[in-house]
Amino acid sequence: MYLQLTPKELTFRDEVRAFLSSSVPRDISQKLLNDRQLLKDDIVRWQRILNAKGWAVPHWPVEWGGTNWTAVERYIFREEMQAFPAPPPLDFAADMIGPVLIAHGSDEQKRKFLPRIANLDDWWCQGFSEPGAGSDLAALKTAARLDGNEYVLNGQKIWTTMAHYADWMFCLVRTTRGEKKQNGISLLLVDMKSKGITVRPIITMEGDHEVNEVFFDDVRVPAAQLVGAQDRGWDYAKFLLRNERATIARVGVSKARIRRIKELAASEYRMGQPIIEDRRFREKLAAVEVELKALEMTQLRLVAGEEDEGRTGASDATASLLKIKGAEIQQATTELLMELAGYFAVPFVDEERRELAGDGWNGPFVTPEWAARAAPTYFHWRKMSIYGGSDEIQRNVLARGLFGGQGG
Ligand SMILES: Cc1cc2nc3c(=O)[nH]c(=O)nc-3n(C[C@H](O)[C@H](O)[C@H](O)COP(=O)(O)OP(=O)(O)OC[C@H]3O[C@@H](n4cnc5c(N)ncnc54)[C@H](O)[C@@H]3O)c2cc1C
């Protein structure tokens, strides 16, 4: 198959680009360019602009606000947003719990939650991991006991991203103890304002507050907030995690960062010449770009396959492959940024370091914002090799796909 956008797809891409140019708030895209952490308000503001345009949840069925776009158009839209850059949609909401509710939720749950997800009226977090249950997720212990028409929850979640913003959590809990630990798990929708919930921050090594511990102490959850059937939560979790891995490659984000690196490398000097003219730096940059092109082609082949063969979504092995490569490339771009910043990635630049930086440094004696963010950004993105299933776990899935009879 020849990977080239059709004239209709190119027109669609131009329409998306024009919308982004006129609609993304400049302060938000500036934050993204400088790798500054987005706040809740930034993400909500952008999601509501998208929703007003009718583009908040393009991958959903039309009756719930979807667009009827083809798989390639959905891909173009996502990549263009990332490359602009515009904030990604809150994946816990639009990409994770939304599709699960559409496929397995009750009519009442769909009516209550889906419009609010599209407009980001509710902030969602993902309550899966626990101490002792990360890679081995089915070992989770948070227990839900049915008492009348309510479940009573006790236990603890960890690494819960942005739980401090959350109105709701989709939460995996143990409802029955069986021989096989994957059986007896259920998916509950938990109101984060319920009595008995405590959220404690975890500050990560770059100094940001993104993840949390969440404790449940006799938290009462109406039985109507069970998704699908009791004890079948493992099936819904697998469906949800596969969606997470398939959207995680984020080619557009890496494209935007490489564009930024090239701009900076052309204007920053070291040893009397623009860094972009340093042969070793150019070689490293080119190597990352080649890998990114290959990833983009792989993703496009997958998307085009959906179109041609009527497949939906990636197989487990393909989703894992996209996740591993996407993470490696994003991390490589943050390494290039560190190399570019050199000593100026260290927040406190003293006279000695300034001299070591070379005779070309003619900026003010302050670390520029992009350079000050280089080290936190580098540390921050190490997380990609862990969340959504660690690299080692993805490689196990990939090996099973390649050698264990599962189609890629
Ligand atoms: C920044 C961040 C945000 C996160 N956000 C969320 C969130 O919002 N919600 C949520 O539920 N979870 C979240 N997580 C948790 C994440 O999903 C888990 O950290 C991940 O699944 C790994 O589990 P663990 O930390 O318990 O490590 P472990 O499972 O204890 O793994 C430790 C090491 O052992 C390796 N290992 C384990 N088992 C195997 C095996 N079978 N074969 C080979 N190697 C193996 C792992 O690869 C890893 O290197 C987040 C994590 C991070 C870092």
Short mmCIF file of C-alpha atoms and ligand atoms in Angstrom, two decimals:
data_model
loop_
_atom_site.label_atom_id
_atom_site.label_comp_id
_atom_site.label_asym_id
_atom_site.label_seq_id
_atom_site.Cartn_x
_atom_site.Cartn_y
_atom_site.Cartn_z
CA MET A 1 0.00 0.00 0.00
CA TYR A 2 1.27 3.46 -0.90
CA LEU A 3 1.24 5.75 2.12
CA GLN A 4 0.11 9.10 0.86
CA LEU A 5 -2.75 11.32 1.92
CA THR A 6 -5.53 11.70 -0.66
CA PRO A 7 -6.56 15.19 -1.90
CA LYS A 8 -9.64 14.94 0.36
CA GLU A 9 -7.45 14.12 3.37
CA LEU A 10 -5.08 16.99 2.54
CA THR A 11 -8.06 19.38 2.44
CA PHE A 12 -9.20 18.01 5.79
CA ARG A 13 -5.69 18.55 7.21
CA ASP A 14 -5.74 22.18 6.02
CA GLU A 15 -9.13 22.68 7.69
CA VAL A 16 -7.76 21.29 10.98
CA ARG A 17 -4.65 23.48 10.73
CA ALA A 18 -6.74 26.61 10.07
CA PHE A 19 -8.96 25.84 13.06
CA LEU A 20 -5.96 25.27 15.34
CA SER A 21 -4.30 28.52 14.22
CA SER A 22 -7.42 30.51 14.98
CA SER A 23 -8.56 28.71 18.13
CA VAL A 24 -5.72 27.40 20.35
CA PRO A 25 -5.16 29.96 23.15
CA ARG A 26 -1.61 31.29 22.68
CA ASP A 27 -0.73 31.10 26.38
CA ILE A 28 -1.52 27.37 26.36
CA SER A 29 0.51 26.50 23.26
CA GLN A 30 3.39 28.59 24.64
CA LYS A 31 3.32 26.53 27.83
CA LEU A 32 3.46 23.34 25.79
CA LEU A 33 6.35 24.63 23.68
CA ASN A 34 8.33 25.39 26.81
CA ASP A 35 7.45 22.02 28.39
CA ARG A 36 5.65 23.67 31.29
CA GLN A 37 3.07 21.66 33.21
CA LEU A 38 -0.51 22.38 32.10
CA LEU A 39 -3.02 23.16 34.80
CA LYS A 40 -6.55 21.79 34.96
CA ASP A 41 -7.96 25.08 33.68
CA ASP A 42 -5.77 24.96 30.54
CA ILE A 43 -7.02 21.50 29.57
CA VAL A 44 -10.68 22.26 30.38
CA ARG A 45 -10.57 25.55 28.45
CA TRP A 46 -9.26 23.84 25.31
CA GLN A 47 -11.64 20.87 25.59
CA ARG A 48 -14.62 23.25 25.72
CA ILE A 49 -13.41 25.07 22.59
CA LEU A 50 -13.22 21.68 20.86
CA ASN A 51 -16.66 20.71 22.12
CA ALA A 52 -18.20 23.96 20.86
CA LYS A 53 -16.76 23.11 17.44
CA GLY A 54 -18.16 19.55 17.66
CA TRP A 55 -14.65 18.00 17.68
CA ALA A 56 -14.28 17.00 21.35
CA VAL A 57 -14.78 13.24 20.91
CA PRO A 58 -14.42 12.52 17.17
CA HIS A 59 -13.83 8.79 17.74
CA TRP A 60 -17.19 8.27 19.51
CA PRO A 61 -20.45 7.27 17.77
CA VAL A 62 -22.27 10.26 16.26
CA GLU A 63 -25.23 9.91 18.66
CA TRP A 64 -22.83 10.69 21.54
CA GLY A 65 -21.00 13.57 19.86
CA GLY A 66 -18.69 11.74 17.44
CA THR A 67 -17.90 13.03 13.96
CA ASN A 68 -18.12 10.12 11.52
CA TRP A 69 -14.54 10.88 10.43
CA THR A 70 -12.55 8.07 8.85
CA ALA A 71 -9.72 6.44 10.83
CA VAL A 72 -7.19 8.44 8.76
CA GLU A 73 -9.02 11.73 9.45
CA ARG A 74 -9.09 10.96 13.18
CA TYR A 75 -5.37 10.23 13.01
CA ILE A 76 -4.65 13.48 11.14
CA PHE A 77 -6.68 15.46 13.70
CA ARG A 78 -4.82 13.99 16.67
CA GLU A 79 -1.38 14.38 15.10
CA GLU A 80 -2.04 17.97 14.01
CA MET A 81 -3.17 18.89 17.54
CA GLN A 82 -0.01 17.40 19.01
CA ALA A 83 2.26 19.03 16.45
CA PHE A 84 0.66 22.50 16.75
CA PRO A 85 0.93 22.04 19.84
CA ALA A 86 -2.50 21.98 21.50
CA PRO A 87 -3.28 20.10 24.73
CA PRO A 88 -4.21 16.46 24.33
CA PRO A 89 -7.75 15.57 25.45
CA LEU A 90 -7.89 14.18 29.00
CA ASP A 91 -7.23 10.57 27.98
CA PHE A 92 -8.75 9.13 31.16
CA ALA A 93 -12.06 10.67 30.08
CA ALA A 94 -12.42 10.76 26.30
CA ASP A 95 -10.15 7.81 25.40
CA MET A 96 -10.53 5.46 28.36
CA ILE A 97 -13.76 5.52 30.36
CA GLY A 98 -15.85 7.10 27.55
CA PRO A 99 -15.42 4.18 25.08
CA VAL A 100 -15.89 1.64 27.92
CA LEU A 101 -19.21 3.25 28.89
CA ILE A 102 -20.30 3.37 25.25
CA ALA A 103 -19.56 -0.36 24.88
CA HIS A 104 -20.55 -1.69 28.32
CA GLY A 105 -22.26 1.05 30.38
CA SER A 106 -25.95 1.16 31.26
CA ASP A 107 -28.22 3.61 29.41
CA GLU A 108 -28.41 5.69 32.56
CA GLN A 109 -24.59 5.84 32.84
CA LYS A 110 -24.29 6.84 29.20
CA ARG A 111 -26.87 9.63 29.53
CA LYS A 112 -25.39 10.88 32.78
CA PHE A 113 -21.68 10.81 31.96
CA LEU A 114 -20.98 10.93 28.21
CA PRO A 115 -22.07 14.56 27.52
CA ARG A 116 -20.17 15.68 30.63
CA ILE A 117 -17.04 13.81 29.47
CA ALA A 118 -17.20 15.50 26.05
CA ASN A 119 -17.34 18.94 27.70
CA LEU A 120 -14.93 17.95 30.49
CA ASP A 121 -17.50 18.97 33.10
CA ASP A 122 -16.17 16.05 35.15
CA TRP A 123 -12.47 15.31 35.60
CA TRP A 124 -11.73 11.57 35.63
CA CYS A 125 -8.84 9.59 37.10
CA GLN A 126 -7.81 5.96 36.71
CA GLY A 127 -7.78 3.84 39.87
CA PHE A 128 -6.06 0.65 38.75
CA SER A 129 -2.54 0.35 40.29
CA GLU A 130 -1.96 -0.47 43.94
CA PRO A 131 1.15 -1.12 46.02
CA GLY A 132 1.93 -4.70 44.96
CA ALA A 133 -0.39 -4.62 41.94
CA GLY A 134 1.13 -2.73 38.99
CA SER A 135 2.47 -5.06 36.30
CA ASP A 136 0.60 -7.83 38.06
CA LEU A 137 -2.61 -5.78 38.10
CA ALA A 138 -4.88 -8.73 38.79
CA ALA A 139 -3.23 -9.03 42.24
CA LEU A 140 -5.18 -5.93 43.32
CA LYS A 141 -6.67 -6.04 46.81
CA THR A 142 -8.97 -3.02 47.12
CA ALA A 143 -12.19 -4.76 48.14
CA ALA A 144 -15.83 -3.89 47.41
CA ARG A 145 -18.48 -5.67 49.46
CA LEU A 146 -22.13 -5.43 48.41
CA ASP A 147 -24.29 -4.10 51.26
CA GLY A 148 -27.92 -3.61 50.18
CA ASN A 149 -27.78 -1.52 47.03
CA GLU A 150 -24.34 -0.08 47.76
CA TYR A 151 -20.76 -1.36 47.53
CA VAL A 152 -18.49 -0.62 50.50
CA LEU A 153 -14.88 0.03 49.43
CA ASN A 154 -11.71 -0.43 51.46
CA GLY A 155 -8.13 -0.32 50.22
CA GLN A 156 -5.57 1.86 48.47
CA LYS A 157 -4.61 2.98 44.95
CA ILE A 158 -1.25 4.50 43.99
CA TRP A 159 0.25 6.59 41.17
CA THR A 160 -3.22 7.97 40.45
CA THR A 161 -2.58 10.71 37.90
CA MET A 162 -4.28 14.01 38.73
CA ALA A 163 -6.55 12.48 41.36
CA HIS A 164 -6.25 15.84 43.12
CA TYR A 165 -8.30 17.37 40.28
CA ALA A 166 -10.71 14.47 39.92
CA ASP A 167 -14.49 14.48 40.33
CA TRP A 168 -14.71 10.79 39.42
CA MET A 169 -12.51 7.70 39.40
CA PHE A 170 -13.01 4.53 37.37
CA CYS A 171 -11.77 2.00 39.82
CA LEU A 172 -10.90 -1.69 39.66
CA VAL A 173 -11.96 -3.51 42.80
CA ARG A 174 -12.11 -7.09 43.99
CA THR A 175 -15.69 -8.25 44.46
CA THR A 176 -15.16 -12.02 44.61
CA ARG A 177 -12.21 -14.21 45.51
CA GLY A 178 -11.89 -17.03 43.01
CA GLU A 179 -9.19 -19.46 42.00
CA LYS A 180 -8.08 -17.36 39.06
CA LYS A 181 -7.21 -13.85 40.22
CA GLN A 182 -8.43 -12.23 36.96
CA ASN A 183 -11.94 -13.39 37.86
CA GLY A 184 -13.83 -11.57 40.58
CA ILE A 185 -12.67 -8.05 39.64
CA SER A 186 -15.25 -5.32 38.94
CA LEU A 187 -15.17 -1.81 37.50
CA LEU A 188 -16.85 0.86 39.64
CA LEU A 189 -17.43 4.57 39.04
CA VAL A 190 -16.51 6.33 42.26
CA ASP A 191 -17.50 9.89 43.16
CA MET A 192 -14.26 11.42 44.51
CA LYS A 193 -16.25 13.62 46.90
CA SER A 194 -17.55 10.53 48.74
CA LYS A 195 -16.96 10.30 52.46
CA GLY A 196 -13.93 8.15 53.36
CA ILE A 197 -11.65 9.07 50.41
CA THR A 198 -8.23 10.59 51.14
CA VAL A 199 -5.92 11.84 48.36
CA ARG A 200 -2.23 12.31 49.20
CA PRO A 201 0.26 13.88 46.78
CA ILE A 202 3.42 12.14 45.53
CA ILE A 203 6.02 14.65 44.34
CA THR A 204 8.12 13.14 41.56
CA MET A 205 11.82 13.72 40.93
CA GLU A 206 11.34 16.72 38.63
CA GLY A 207 9.48 18.45 41.48
CA ASP A 208 5.97 18.32 39.98
CA HIS A 209 2.73 17.14 41.58
CA GLU A 210 1.01 14.88 39.08
CA VAL A 211 0.50 11.55 40.85
CA ASN A 212 -1.14 10.62 44.14
CA GLU A 213 -2.04 7.92 46.59
CA VAL A 214 -5.77 7.42 47.13
CA PHE A 215 -7.15 5.71 50.24
CA PHE A 216 -10.67 4.24 50.67
CA ASP A 217 -12.05 3.84 54.13
CA ASP A 218 -15.60 2.37 54.13
CA VAL A 219 -16.52 4.40 51.02
CA ARG A 220 -20.12 3.74 49.92
CA VAL A 221 -20.73 3.52 46.16
CA PRO A 222 -24.27 3.02 44.73
CA ALA A 223 -24.55 -0.37 42.95
CA ALA A 224 -25.90 1.54 39.91
CA GLN A 225 -22.31 2.78 39.43
CA LEU A 226 -21.04 -0.69 38.59
CA VAL A 227 -20.01 -0.88 34.92
CA GLY A 228 -21.35 -3.92 33.07
CA ALA A 229 -21.53 -7.13 35.05
CA GLN A 230 -20.05 -7.74 38.48
CA ASP A 231 -16.79 -9.77 38.40
CA ARG A 232 -16.24 -9.03 34.68
CA GLY A 233 -14.08 -5.92 35.24
CA TRP A 234 -10.93 -7.58 33.92
CA ASP A 235 -12.41 -7.74 30.39
CA TYR A 236 -13.31 -4.04 30.48
CA ALA A 237 -9.86 -3.15 31.84
CA LYS A 238 -8.13 -4.99 28.98
CA PHE A 239 -10.31 -3.18 26.42
CA LEU A 240 -9.45 0.15 28.07
CA LEU A 241 -5.69 -0.51 28.38
CA ARG A 242 -5.40 -1.52 24.74
CA ASN A 243 -6.92 1.84 23.75
CA GLU A 244 -4.43 3.56 26.08
CA ARG A 245 -1.41 1.87 24.47
CA ALA A 246 -2.58 2.46 20.91
CA THR A 247 -2.83 6.25 21.42
CA ILE A 248 0.36 6.58 23.40
CA ALA A 249 2.95 6.79 20.55
CA ARG A 250 2.27 10.54 20.22
CA VAL A 251 4.18 11.07 16.99
CA GLY A 252 2.94 14.67 16.78
CA VAL A 253 4.39 15.53 20.20
CA SER A 254 7.82 14.30 19.11
CA LYS A 255 7.49 16.22 15.83
CA ALA A 256 6.75 19.44 17.73
CA ARG A 257 9.72 18.92 20.03
CA ILE A 258 12.10 18.20 17.15
CA ARG A 259 10.92 21.36 15.39
CA ARG A 260 11.64 23.31 18.57
CA ILE A 261 15.05 21.65 18.99
CA LYS A 262 16.01 22.67 15.45
CA GLU A 263 14.96 26.29 16.06
CA LEU A 264 16.91 26.44 19.31
CA ALA A 265 19.96 24.69 17.87
CA ALA A 266 20.08 27.25 15.05
CA SER A 267 20.03 30.21 17.44
CA GLU A 268 22.11 28.87 20.36
CA TYR A 269 25.90 28.95 20.05
CA ARG A 270 28.58 26.70 21.49
CA MET A 271 32.29 27.00 20.77
CA GLY A 272 31.58 29.92 18.49
CA GLN A 273 29.11 28.23 16.15
CA PRO A 274 25.38 27.47 16.12
CA ILE A 275 24.87 24.08 17.77
CA ILE A 276 23.01 22.84 14.68
CA GLU A 277 26.35 22.95 12.85
CA ASP A 278 27.96 20.53 15.26
CA ARG A 279 28.28 17.28 13.28
CA ARG A 280 27.73 14.94 16.26
CA PHE A 281 24.61 16.82 17.31
CA ARG A 282 23.21 16.72 13.77
CA GLU A 283 23.86 12.98 13.54
CA LYS A 284 21.98 12.32 16.77
CA LEU A 285 19.10 14.54 15.69
CA ALA A 286 18.90 12.82 12.29
CA ALA A 287 18.90 9.36 13.92
CA VAL A 288 15.90 10.33 16.08
CA GLU A 289 14.10 11.80 13.06
CA VAL A 290 14.60 8.59 11.08
CA GLU A 291 13.16 6.53 13.93
CA LEU A 292 10.22 8.92 14.21
CA LYS A 293 9.51 8.65 10.47
CA ALA A 294 9.50 4.85 10.77
CA LEU A 295 7.09 5.04 13.71
CA GLU A 296 4.83 7.42 11.81
CA MET A 297 4.76 5.06 8.83
CA THR A 298 3.96 2.12 11.11
CA GLN A 299 1.12 4.03 12.70
CA LEU A 300 -0.20 5.20 9.32
CA ARG A 301 -0.10 1.62 7.98
CA LEU A 302 -2.14 0.56 10.98
CA VAL A 303 -4.65 3.36 10.52
CA ALA A 304 -4.93 2.73 6.77
CA GLY A 305 -5.46 -0.98 7.54
CA GLU A 306 -8.41 -0.05 9.75
CA GLU A 307 -9.84 1.80 6.78
CA ASP A 308 -9.18 -0.87 4.16
CA GLU A 309 -9.88 -4.02 6.13
CA GLY A 310 -12.53 -2.71 8.50
CA ARG A 311 -10.36 -3.58 11.51
CA THR A 312 -10.93 -1.53 14.64
CA GLY A 313 -8.02 -0.62 16.88
CA ALA A 314 -4.60 -2.23 17.18
CA SER A 315 -3.88 -5.80 18.20
CA ASP A 316 -2.26 -6.20 21.61
CA ALA A 317 1.18 -6.73 20.04
CA THR A 318 0.91 -3.71 17.73
CA ALA A 319 -0.32 -1.47 20.53
CA SER A 320 2.68 -2.58 22.63
CA LEU A 321 5.09 -1.92 19.78
CA LEU A 322 3.72 1.61 19.31
CA LYS A 323 4.00 2.25 23.02
CA ILE A 324 7.62 1.09 23.30
CA LYS A 325 8.85 2.99 20.23
CA GLY A 326 6.80 6.10 21.00
CA ALA A 327 8.28 6.24 24.50
CA GLU A 328 11.86 5.69 23.30
CA ILE A 329 11.59 8.47 20.74
CA GLN A 330 9.97 10.96 23.09
CA GLN A 331 12.67 10.27 25.65
CA ALA A 332 15.35 10.67 22.96
CA THR A 333 13.97 14.13 22.14
CA THR A 334 14.25 15.14 25.81
CA GLU A 335 17.88 13.91 25.79
CA LEU A 336 18.58 16.13 22.78
CA LEU A 337 17.07 19.08 24.65
CA MET A 338 19.37 18.37 27.60
CA GLU A 339 22.37 18.23 25.27
CA LEU A 340 21.30 21.49 23.70
CA ALA A 341 20.92 23.20 27.06
CA GLY A 342 24.28 21.88 28.28
CA TYR A 343 25.25 23.54 31.52
CA PHE A 344 22.25 25.81 31.32
CA ALA A 345 20.00 22.88 32.14
CA VAL A 346 21.34 23.33 35.66
CA PRO A 347 19.06 25.93 37.23
CA PHE A 348 21.87 27.86 38.93
CA VAL A 349 24.45 28.88 36.39
CA ASP A 350 27.59 30.33 37.92
CA GLU A 351 30.41 32.26 36.25
CA GLU A 352 32.62 29.20 35.89
CA ARG A 353 29.92 27.22 34.10
CA ARG A 354 29.19 30.17 31.88
CA GLU A 355 32.83 30.22 30.75
CA LEU A 356 32.76 26.48 30.15
CA ALA A 357 29.70 26.95 27.95
CA GLY A 358 31.94 28.62 25.38
CA ASP A 359 32.62 31.99 23.85
CA GLY A 360 29.43 31.99 21.83
CA TRP A 361 27.14 32.54 24.83
CA ASN A 362 25.99 36.10 24.41
CA GLY A 363 22.58 35.99 26.05
CA PRO A 364 21.82 37.59 29.40
CA PHE A 365 23.35 35.85 32.38
CA VAL A 366 20.19 33.97 33.17
CA THR A 367 19.16 30.48 32.17
CA PRO A 368 16.56 30.85 29.41
CA GLU A 369 13.19 29.30 30.24
CA TRP A 370 13.48 26.47 27.72
CA ALA A 371 16.87 25.47 29.16
CA ALA A 372 15.65 25.67 32.75
CA ARG A 373 12.85 23.24 31.81
CA ALA A 374 15.17 20.80 29.98
CA ALA A 375 16.15 18.76 33.06
CA PRO A 376 12.63 18.54 34.58
CA THR A 377 11.29 17.56 31.14
CA TYR A 378 13.97 14.90 30.77
CA PHE A 379 13.13 13.41 34.18
CA HIS A 380 9.39 13.77 33.69
CA TRP A 381 9.24 11.67 30.52
CA ARG A 382 11.07 8.70 32.05
CA LYS A 383 7.55 7.84 33.20
CA MET A 384 6.54 6.71 29.72
CA SER A 385 8.52 3.49 30.13
CA ILE A 386 6.44 2.66 33.20
CA TYR A 387 2.86 3.86 32.96
CA GLY A 388 0.26 2.08 30.84
CA GLY A 389 2.34 -1.08 31.36
CA SER A 390 6.16 -1.00 31.64
CA ASP A 391 8.47 -1.59 28.67
CA GLU A 392 9.34 -5.07 29.92
CA ILE A 393 5.66 -6.02 30.08
CA GLN A 394 5.09 -4.59 26.57
CA ARG A 395 8.00 -6.69 25.29
CA ASN A 396 6.41 -9.80 26.81
CA VAL A 397 3.15 -8.96 24.98
CA LEU A 398 5.06 -8.32 21.77
CA ALA A 399 6.91 -11.63 22.05
CA ARG A 400 3.64 -13.49 22.56
CA GLY A 401 2.22 -11.70 19.50
CA LEU A 402 5.25 -12.60 17.37
CA PHE A 403 5.92 -16.13 18.55
CA GLY A 404 2.79 -17.19 20.38
CA GLY A 405 0.33 -17.32 17.51
CA GLN A 406 -1.38 -13.95 18.08
CA GLY A 407 -1.60 -11.81 14.94
CA GLY A 408 0.32 -8.50 14.94
C1 LIG B 1 3.92 8.84 36.23
C2 LIG B 1 3.03 7.65 36.42
C3 LIG B 1 1.66 7.81 36.30
C4 LIG B 1 0.82 6.72 36.52
N1 LIG B 1 -0.53 6.94 36.48
C5 LIG B 1 -1.37 5.92 36.83
C6 LIG B 1 -2.77 6.15 36.93
O1 LIG B 1 -3.27 7.25 36.67
N2 LIG B 1 -3.56 5.13 37.32
C7 LIG B 1 -3.07 3.88 37.60
O2 LIG B 1 -3.83 2.98 37.93
N3 LIG B 1 -1.73 3.62 37.53
C8 LIG B 1 -0.87 4.62 37.15
N4 LIG B 1 0.49 4.40 37.09
C9 LIG B 1 1.01 3.10 37.52
C10 LIG B 1 1.63 2.26 36.43
O3 LIG B 1 0.65 1.67 35.62
C11 LIG B 1 2.50 1.20 37.14
O4 LIG B 1 3.56 1.91 37.75
C12 LIG B 1 3.06 0.19 36.17
O5 LIG B 1 2.04 -0.67 35.72
C13 LIG B 1 4.19 -0.65 36.82
O6 LIG B 1 3.78 -1.19 38.03
P1 LIG B 1 4.65 -1.02 39.38
O7 LIG B 1 5.00 0.42 39.53
O8 LIG B 1 3.91 -1.67 40.47
O9 LIG B 1 6.02 -1.78 39.10
P2 LIG B 1 6.25 -3.35 39.19
O10 LIG B 1 5.12 -4.07 38.56
O11 LIG B 1 6.56 -3.69 40.61
O12 LIG B 1 7.53 -3.54 38.29
C14 LIG B 1 8.85 -3.26 38.76
C15 LIG B 1 9.83 -3.65 37.64
O13 LIG B 1 9.74 -5.06 37.38
C16 LIG B 1 9.48 -5.30 36.01
N5 LIG B 1 8.58 -6.45 35.85
C17 LIG B 1 7.46 -6.70 36.57
N6 LIG B 1 6.87 -7.83 36.14
C18 LIG B 1 7.62 -8.29 35.10
C19 LIG B 1 7.51 -9.42 34.21
N7 LIG B 1 6.50 -10.28 34.30
N8 LIG B 1 8.46 -9.57 33.24
C20 LIG B 1 9.49 -8.68 33.13
N9 LIG B 1 9.64 -7.60 33.95
C21 LIG B 1 8.73 -7.40 34.91
C22 LIG B 1 8.79 -4.03 35.52
O14 LIG B 1 8.96 -3.84 34.14
C23 LIG B 1 9.53 -2.95 36.31
O15 LIG B 1 10.75 -2.62 35.69
C24 LIG B 1 1.36 5.45 36.83
C25 LIG B 1 2.75 5.29 36.91
C26 LIG B 1 3.57 6.37 36.71
C27 LIG B 1 5.07 6.18 36.84
#
